Every structure is written in C-alpha cells, then in structure tokens.
XYZ file of C-alpha atoms in Angstrom:
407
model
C -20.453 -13.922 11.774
C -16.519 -13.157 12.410
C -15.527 -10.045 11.123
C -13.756 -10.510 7.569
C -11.108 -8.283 8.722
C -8.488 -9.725 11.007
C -4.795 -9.036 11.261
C -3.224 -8.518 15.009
C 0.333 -9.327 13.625
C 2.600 -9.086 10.791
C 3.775 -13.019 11.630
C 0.998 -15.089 11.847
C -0.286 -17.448 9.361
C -2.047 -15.763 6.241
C -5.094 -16.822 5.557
C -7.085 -14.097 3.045
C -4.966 -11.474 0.858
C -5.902 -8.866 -1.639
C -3.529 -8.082 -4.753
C -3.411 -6.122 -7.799
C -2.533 -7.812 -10.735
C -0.684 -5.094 -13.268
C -2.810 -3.987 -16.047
C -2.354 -1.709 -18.774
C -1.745 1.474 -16.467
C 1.863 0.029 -16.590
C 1.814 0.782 -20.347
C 0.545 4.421 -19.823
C 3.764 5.356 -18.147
C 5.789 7.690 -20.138
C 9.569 8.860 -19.819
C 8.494 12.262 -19.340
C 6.331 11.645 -16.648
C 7.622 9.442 -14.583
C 8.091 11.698 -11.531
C 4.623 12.899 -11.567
C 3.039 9.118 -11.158
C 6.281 8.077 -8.883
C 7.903 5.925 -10.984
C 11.800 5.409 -11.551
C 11.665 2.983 -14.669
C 9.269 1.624 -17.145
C 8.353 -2.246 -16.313
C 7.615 -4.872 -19.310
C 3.684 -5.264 -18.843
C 4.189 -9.231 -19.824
C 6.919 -10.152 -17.639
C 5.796 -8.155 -14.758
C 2.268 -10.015 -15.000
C 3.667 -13.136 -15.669
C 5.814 -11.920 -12.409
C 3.274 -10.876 -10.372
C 0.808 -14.538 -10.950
C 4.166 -16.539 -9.941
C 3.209 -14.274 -6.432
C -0.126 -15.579 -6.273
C 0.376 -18.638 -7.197
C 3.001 -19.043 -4.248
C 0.004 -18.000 -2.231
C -2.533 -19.912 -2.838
C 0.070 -23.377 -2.503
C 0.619 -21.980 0.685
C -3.375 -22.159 1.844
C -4.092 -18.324 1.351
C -7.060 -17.056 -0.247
C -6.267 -14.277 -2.795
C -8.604 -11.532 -3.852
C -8.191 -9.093 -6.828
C -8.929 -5.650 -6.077
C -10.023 -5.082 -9.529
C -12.826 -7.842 -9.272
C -14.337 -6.769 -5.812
C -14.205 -2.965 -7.118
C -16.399 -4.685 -10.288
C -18.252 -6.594 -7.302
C -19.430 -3.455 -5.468
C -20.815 -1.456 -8.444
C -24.136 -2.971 -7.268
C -26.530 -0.945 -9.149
C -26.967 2.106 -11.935
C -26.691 4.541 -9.198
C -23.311 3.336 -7.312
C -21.608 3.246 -10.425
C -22.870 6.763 -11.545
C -21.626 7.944 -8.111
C -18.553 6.280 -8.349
C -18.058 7.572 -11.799
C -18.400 11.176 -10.577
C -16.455 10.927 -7.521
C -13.407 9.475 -10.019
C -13.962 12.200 -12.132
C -13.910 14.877 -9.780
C -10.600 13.751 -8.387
C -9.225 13.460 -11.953
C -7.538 17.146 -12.449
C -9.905 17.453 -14.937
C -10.479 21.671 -15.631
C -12.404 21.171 -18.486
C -16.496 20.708 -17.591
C -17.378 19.678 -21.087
C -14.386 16.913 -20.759
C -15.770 15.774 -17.573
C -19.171 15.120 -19.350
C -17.543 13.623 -22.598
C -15.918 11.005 -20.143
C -18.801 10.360 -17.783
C -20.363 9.562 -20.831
C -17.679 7.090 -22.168
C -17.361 5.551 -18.718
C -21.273 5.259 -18.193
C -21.481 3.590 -21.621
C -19.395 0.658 -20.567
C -21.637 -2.097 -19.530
C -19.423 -4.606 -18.127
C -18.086 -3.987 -14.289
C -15.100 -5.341 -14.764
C -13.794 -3.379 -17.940
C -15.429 -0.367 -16.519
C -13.098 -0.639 -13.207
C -10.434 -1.052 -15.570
C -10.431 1.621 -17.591
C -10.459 4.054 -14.453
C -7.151 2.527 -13.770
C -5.671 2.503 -17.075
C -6.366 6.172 -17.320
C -7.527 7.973 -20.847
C -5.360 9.601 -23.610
C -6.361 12.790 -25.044
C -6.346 11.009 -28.288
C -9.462 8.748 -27.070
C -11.334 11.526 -26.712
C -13.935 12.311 -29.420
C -14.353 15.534 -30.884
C -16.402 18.069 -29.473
C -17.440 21.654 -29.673
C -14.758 23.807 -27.433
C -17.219 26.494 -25.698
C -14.353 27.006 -22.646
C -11.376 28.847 -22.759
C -9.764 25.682 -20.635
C -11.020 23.659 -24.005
C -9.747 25.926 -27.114
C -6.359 26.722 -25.019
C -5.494 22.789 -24.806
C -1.727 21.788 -23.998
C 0.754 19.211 -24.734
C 0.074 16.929 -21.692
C -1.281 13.613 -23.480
C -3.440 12.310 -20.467
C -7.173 13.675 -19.981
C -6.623 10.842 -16.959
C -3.777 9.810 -15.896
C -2.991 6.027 -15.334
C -2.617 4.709 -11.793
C 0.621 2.164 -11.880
C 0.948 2.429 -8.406
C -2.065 0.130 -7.616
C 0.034 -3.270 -7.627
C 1.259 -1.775 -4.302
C -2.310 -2.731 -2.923
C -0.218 -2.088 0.420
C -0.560 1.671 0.949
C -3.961 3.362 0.087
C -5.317 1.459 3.074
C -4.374 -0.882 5.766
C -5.546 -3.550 8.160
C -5.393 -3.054 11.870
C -7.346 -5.515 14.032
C -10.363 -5.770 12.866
C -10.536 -2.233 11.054
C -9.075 0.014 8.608
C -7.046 2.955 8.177
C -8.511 4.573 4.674
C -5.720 6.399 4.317
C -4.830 10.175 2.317
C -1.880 9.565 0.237
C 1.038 11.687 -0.402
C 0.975 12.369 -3.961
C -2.792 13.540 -5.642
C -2.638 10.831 -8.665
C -2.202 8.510 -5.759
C -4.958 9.415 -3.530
C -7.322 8.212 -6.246
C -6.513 4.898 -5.450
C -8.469 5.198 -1.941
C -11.656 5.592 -3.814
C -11.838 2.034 -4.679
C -11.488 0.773 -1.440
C -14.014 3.553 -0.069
C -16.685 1.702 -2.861
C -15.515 -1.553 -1.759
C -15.989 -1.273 1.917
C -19.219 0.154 1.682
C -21.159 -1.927 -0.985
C -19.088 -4.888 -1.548
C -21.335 -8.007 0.371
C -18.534 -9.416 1.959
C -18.201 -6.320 4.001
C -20.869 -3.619 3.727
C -22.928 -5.485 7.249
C -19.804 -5.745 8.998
C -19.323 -2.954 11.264
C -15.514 -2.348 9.794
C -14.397 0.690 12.301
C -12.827 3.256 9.954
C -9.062 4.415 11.963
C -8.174 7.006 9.516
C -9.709 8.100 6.753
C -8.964 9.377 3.212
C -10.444 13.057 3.799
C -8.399 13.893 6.664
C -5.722 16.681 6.328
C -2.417 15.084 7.305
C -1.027 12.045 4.739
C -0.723 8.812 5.609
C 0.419 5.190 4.032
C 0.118 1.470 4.715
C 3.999 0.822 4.195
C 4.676 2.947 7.212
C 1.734 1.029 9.065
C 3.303 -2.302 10.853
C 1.222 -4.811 13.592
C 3.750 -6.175 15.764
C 1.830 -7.592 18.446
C -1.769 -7.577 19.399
C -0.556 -4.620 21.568
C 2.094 -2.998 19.513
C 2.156 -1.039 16.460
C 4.954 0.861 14.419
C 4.523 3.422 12.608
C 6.681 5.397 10.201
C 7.333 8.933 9.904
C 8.488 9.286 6.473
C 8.600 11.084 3.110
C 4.575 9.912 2.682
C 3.496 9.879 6.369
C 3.328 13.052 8.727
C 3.799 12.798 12.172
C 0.187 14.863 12.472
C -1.367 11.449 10.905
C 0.349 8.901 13.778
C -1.170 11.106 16.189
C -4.682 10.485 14.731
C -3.996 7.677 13.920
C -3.301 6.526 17.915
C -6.299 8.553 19.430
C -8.702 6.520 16.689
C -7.658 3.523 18.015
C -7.572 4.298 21.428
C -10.725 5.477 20.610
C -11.918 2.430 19.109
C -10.853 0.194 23.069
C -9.223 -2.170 20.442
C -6.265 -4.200 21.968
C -3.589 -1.827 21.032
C -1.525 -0.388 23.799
C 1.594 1.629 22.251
C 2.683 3.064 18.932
C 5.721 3.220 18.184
C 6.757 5.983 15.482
C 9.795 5.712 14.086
C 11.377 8.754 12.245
C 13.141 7.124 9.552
C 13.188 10.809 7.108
C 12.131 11.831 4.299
C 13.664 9.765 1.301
C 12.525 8.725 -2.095
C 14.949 5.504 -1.870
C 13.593 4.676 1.953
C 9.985 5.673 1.248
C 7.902 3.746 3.174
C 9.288 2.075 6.822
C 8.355 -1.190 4.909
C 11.372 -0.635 2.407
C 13.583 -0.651 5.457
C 12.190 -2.721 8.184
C 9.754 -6.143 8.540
C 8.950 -8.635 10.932
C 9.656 -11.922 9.659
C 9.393 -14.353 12.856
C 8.476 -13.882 16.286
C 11.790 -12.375 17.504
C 13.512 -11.372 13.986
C 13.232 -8.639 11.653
C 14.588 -7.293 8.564
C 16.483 -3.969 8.792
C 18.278 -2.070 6.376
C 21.610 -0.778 8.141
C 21.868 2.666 6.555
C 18.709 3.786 8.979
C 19.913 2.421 12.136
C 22.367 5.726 13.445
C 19.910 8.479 12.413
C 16.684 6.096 13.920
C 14.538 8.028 16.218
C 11.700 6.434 18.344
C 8.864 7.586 19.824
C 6.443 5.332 22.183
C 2.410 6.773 22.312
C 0.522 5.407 24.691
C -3.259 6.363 25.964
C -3.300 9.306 28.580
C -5.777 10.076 30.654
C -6.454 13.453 28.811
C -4.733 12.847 25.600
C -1.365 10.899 24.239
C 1.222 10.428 26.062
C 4.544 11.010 23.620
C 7.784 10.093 24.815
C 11.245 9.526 23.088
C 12.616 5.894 23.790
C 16.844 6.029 24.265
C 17.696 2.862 23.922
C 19.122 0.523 21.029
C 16.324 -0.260 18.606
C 16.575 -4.176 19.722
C 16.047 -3.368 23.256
C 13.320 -0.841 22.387
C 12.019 -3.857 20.462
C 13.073 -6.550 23.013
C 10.917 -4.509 25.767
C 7.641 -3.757 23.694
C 7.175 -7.530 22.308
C 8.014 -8.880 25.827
C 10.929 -11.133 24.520
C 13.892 -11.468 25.725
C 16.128 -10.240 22.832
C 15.506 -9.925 18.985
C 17.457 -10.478 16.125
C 18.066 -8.191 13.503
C 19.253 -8.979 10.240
C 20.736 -6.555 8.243
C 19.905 -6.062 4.493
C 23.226 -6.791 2.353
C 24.697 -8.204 5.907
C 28.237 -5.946 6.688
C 28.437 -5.060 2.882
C 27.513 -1.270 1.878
C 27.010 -1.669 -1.660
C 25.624 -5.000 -1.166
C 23.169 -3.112 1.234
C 22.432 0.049 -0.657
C 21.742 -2.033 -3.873
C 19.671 -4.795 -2.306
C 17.456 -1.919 -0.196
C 16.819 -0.663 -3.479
C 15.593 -3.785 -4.643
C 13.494 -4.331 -1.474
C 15.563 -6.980 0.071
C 13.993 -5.647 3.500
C 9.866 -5.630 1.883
C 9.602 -9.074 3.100
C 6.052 -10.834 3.023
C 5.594 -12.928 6.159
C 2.798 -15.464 5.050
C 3.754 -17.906 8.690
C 6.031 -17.487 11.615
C 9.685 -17.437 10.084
C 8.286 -17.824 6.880
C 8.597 -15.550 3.970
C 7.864 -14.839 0.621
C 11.479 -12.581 -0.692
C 12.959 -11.592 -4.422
C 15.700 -13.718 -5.593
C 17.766 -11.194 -7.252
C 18.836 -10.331 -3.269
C 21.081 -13.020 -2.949
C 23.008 -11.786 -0.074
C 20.445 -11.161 2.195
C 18.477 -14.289 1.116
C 21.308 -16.228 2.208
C 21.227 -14.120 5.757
C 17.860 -14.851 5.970
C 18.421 -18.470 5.672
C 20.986 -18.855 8.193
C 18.831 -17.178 10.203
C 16.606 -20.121 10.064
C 13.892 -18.926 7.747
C 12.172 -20.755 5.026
C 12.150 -18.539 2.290
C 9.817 -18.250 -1.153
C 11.727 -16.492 -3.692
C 10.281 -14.718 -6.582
C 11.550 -13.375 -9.956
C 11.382 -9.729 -9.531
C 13.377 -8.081 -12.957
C 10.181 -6.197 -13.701
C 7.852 -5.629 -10.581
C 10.965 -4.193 -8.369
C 11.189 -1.376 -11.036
C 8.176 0.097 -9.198
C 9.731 -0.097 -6.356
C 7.939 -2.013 -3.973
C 8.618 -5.801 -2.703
C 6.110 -8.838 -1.567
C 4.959 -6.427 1.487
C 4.441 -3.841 -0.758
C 2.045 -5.845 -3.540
C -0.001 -7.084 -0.753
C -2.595 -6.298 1.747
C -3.720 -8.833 4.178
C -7.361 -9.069 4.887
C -6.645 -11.863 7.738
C -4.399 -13.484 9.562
C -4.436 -16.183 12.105
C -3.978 -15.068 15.638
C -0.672 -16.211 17.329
C-alpha cells in the first residue's frame, strides 16, 4: 500500500487535506486574554464557520479530499484505554496545579461517551464555572484566583498548518512556541499512532514534539523534491532547522539542501508562510518589507555533519539556482504600494494555498495583490475572509496537506 503521506512540493496538484473547522474555542476568547492564546481580535463564531466551509467547499470542487482533524482525533480513541491515556496526557499539559481539579476533570472528560464531543470539549477548553463543587483539601484549591479558565481554549487549531507538517512521506511533530499551543501536537501524536489510516504505515517521525528547540509548520516550505525552506522566525529557532536537516538526512529521503531563511522575530511576520509561498513552478509570493534584511543560509549533508553556508546573492537567483530554473518571478504583496503592502501582509495576502501549478486558493479583501497575481497568469479562488483573517492566518495557514501529486 502507498504511504498516505505524500507531499514533495508546495505546487503540485492536491489531492488529500486536513482542516479544522472553528468550534466553540473561538467563543472562549476573552479581551483580557488575548495575548496569552495569540490572538489580536475576537472572530464572529458564525461567520467565521460559515467562512471557513466556503474553504472546503472550494476544495472538494476542485477534486481534493478533505479531512477534519476533529473527526480522525474522535477516530483514533480506539478503545477505553487510549482515551484514558489521552485524557491524562491532555490533562497533564493543561497548567493545571490543582490535583483534586485534575481528577474532577478526568472525571468529567471520562464521563463523555461520544468521541466526537469528547475531542471537542478538549478544544473548547473548561470554565471554572463548569466545575462542580468540591471539598478544597490544597492550599492551590482554597487560595483560587480570578483567572476564569481551569482549561484554556485552543483557537489556534483552525491553523491545522503549524503543530505538524508534511515532508515527503513523513512528519515533523513539531514543539510549538507558545505552551497553550503545544497542546495542539497531542492530537496529531494520537492520530498518527492509532488512527487506521496510518498507525501500519511506517510514517518516519523528522522532528518531534518533545524536543528542546521550537519549531512550526508555517516556517516549513517543500520547494522541490530536493529543496526545502525553512524559516527562522519569532516561533522557529535556528537549533530546530539544524535537527530538523540531520533527521532527514538521516532518513536518505530525496532532500538535498535546506534553505533557512532568517526573516526575524515579528508578531506581524510570524511564520515565513505570512511572507513568502510558492504559487507556480517559477513564481512566488513575497512580501517586500522582508526582502533588504533577508538572510539565507543553504544546509547540505557533510560527510561528518552539516555543512552551513551563507548564500550572497539576490533571493531570485538564490532561488533561480536551487529549483534549477532559469529565473523566477516574484510578486510582491501590495505590488510598489507600502500601505497597500503592510495592510494586505497583515491580512495574509502572501498565505497563499497552492491546490495546482499556478493555481491558488487567496482572500478577496487583498485586492491589490489579487489583481498582481492575476496578471501574473494565475487562476485564483478567492474567499471571504472578514472573520478567519482576525486570527491571523490565510488558506496556507488553515491547511495541512496530507498529499500531493508529484510534479
């Protein structure tokens, strides 16, 4: 049987996709705690769903098979004794001080026979105020505080792009930057190991969410069966690209160079996804403001160890030279305009979701670069984006391919 796992490009044509569709962790975000669970803005749960199933449905009329994380989480609970050690392994990652909490919850969660609203609860989080009473023997207990999650939500997850990523025929499991994030990885730890569309499959494991150094699937690119790029950034270290490259070289997959690029850490470029994609086989999306400060780094396999050098060149020749092509084409986000490019980076004109060669899925509300894009020759998608883009993310972002045609 072909592995289930396939993706040796970001361009070629999409065939399986997983997604997130936003539940009610969206309506467990408070003002007051918005930095904490990385959010700039509160989205309207409705809209955003009604959003987010215009993106699948865009999908699916395109020939790709979509797959809800939520349901193959529910999938992989395959007996009593994977959910009770999925249950604790939640809870212990929870921030939960309180021992006679933990065991009111497990209790709660344990109690909740269906798969499918059990999986979503974890996500939603849990208000103090669900909580039923009980006798307060710890001094954690009868102190208390003001905070009004026992769990916090996770409204992150419709980015089902970072807490792990496709490479080849594996995948990077990867440690997040912020703690309430890094709860995310546990569902696709369950997944991958009991799910029956992957358990058998020999999935090699690049990175993995226990290692020391963070590490995110926005920063993680595939431009070629023998090219990667990988972001250093405000949620990737530089220590995780290195691991990253001696797994794989471990691994003899096809992979010849990484290329790291050093775009800094900033909440408003994030991710190397918010400022750069591959949308045909000789053009990509770039947001302008990263171009002059750009450092790159090629790692190849050394005899002993990596072999790290600093490429001086203009990014499209660096490009140009790694992909084998004779030039590439790089179309800036907001085109000449700096407001027109600061406020369309912001609204992830560059996340573009490449579902074919020179074919993407985009938000509409980024009408100057749409219109780039066309000229460019690309067929775009465009989606209505007033309440998913408050999360910050794009198409790339709410998606993580599972397999792509070969090209």
């Amino acid at each position: 049987m072909s592995s289930p796992i396939n993706v040796y490009s970001e361009i070629g044509k999409l065939k399986t996709v997983l997604l997130h569709r936003p539940g009610k962790e969206l309506e467990n975000l408070m003002p007051d705690y918005l930095e904490r669970l990385l959010f700039d803005d509160i989205p309207f749960l409705k809209d955003a769903q009604q959003e987010h199933d215009q993106f699948a449905k865009v999908l699916t009329e395109n020939g790709v098979e979509v797959l809800y994380l939520e349901n193959l989480m529910a999938e992989s609970l395959v007996s009593e004794d994977v959910k009770e050690a999925f249950v604790d392994e939640y809870l212990s990652e929870a921030n939960i001080e309180s021992e006679e909490t933990i065991a009111t919850i497990k209790q709660l969660l344990m109690n909740i026979e269906d798969n499918r609203e059990l999986v979503d609860k974890t996500m939603t989080g849990m208000q103090v105020t669900e909580l039923p009473d009980h006798e307060k023997n710890s001094l954690v207990d009868l102190m208390g505080n003001d905070y009004p999650f026992a769990i916090d939500p996770m409204p992150n997850l419709y980015f089902t792009r970072d807490n792990f990523a496709t490479i080849g025929n594996g995948i990077s499991l990867n440690h997040m930057y912020s703690e309430t994030r890094n709860r995310e990885t546990i569902y696709a730890q369950y997944i991958f190991d009991n799910h029956p569309r992957f358990k058998d499959q020999d999935i090699p494991y690049l990175y993995h969410r226990d290692e020391e150094h963070r590490l995110e699937g926005g920063d993680e690119l595939i431009l070629s069966k023998k090219v990667l790029a990988v972001g250093i950034s405000q949620r990737t270290d530089a220590k995780a690209v290195e691991k990253l490259a001696r797994n794989i070289f471990k691994e003899k997959m096809s992979f010849e160079t990484i290329l790291a690029f050093d775009i800094g850490e900033y909440r408003k470029f994030m991710h190397l996804d918010t400022v750069f994609t591959m949308v045909d086989y000789d053009k990509f999306t770039i947001h302008p403001e990263i171009e002059g400060d750009l450092t790159v780094y090629s790692i190849t396999k050394g005899e002993d160890d990596l072999v790290i050098k600093k490429e001086v060149d203009q990014l499209e020749r660096i490009l140009a030279k790694y992909l084998q092509l004779e030039a590439v084409e790089l179309i800036r986000c907001g085109g000449g305009d700096v407001a027109a490019a600061a406020r369309e980076q912001w609204n992830d004109g560059s996340n573009t979701l490449t579902i074919a060669p020179g074919e993407v899925i985009v938000y509409d509300r980024n009408v100057v670069t749409n219109e780039l894009l066309e000229k460019a020759g690309l067929t775009l998608h465009k989606l209505r984006g007033s309440e998913l883009v408050r999360g910050r993310g794009g198409p790339r972002c709410m998606s993580m391919p599972l397999y792509r045609e070969d090209i």
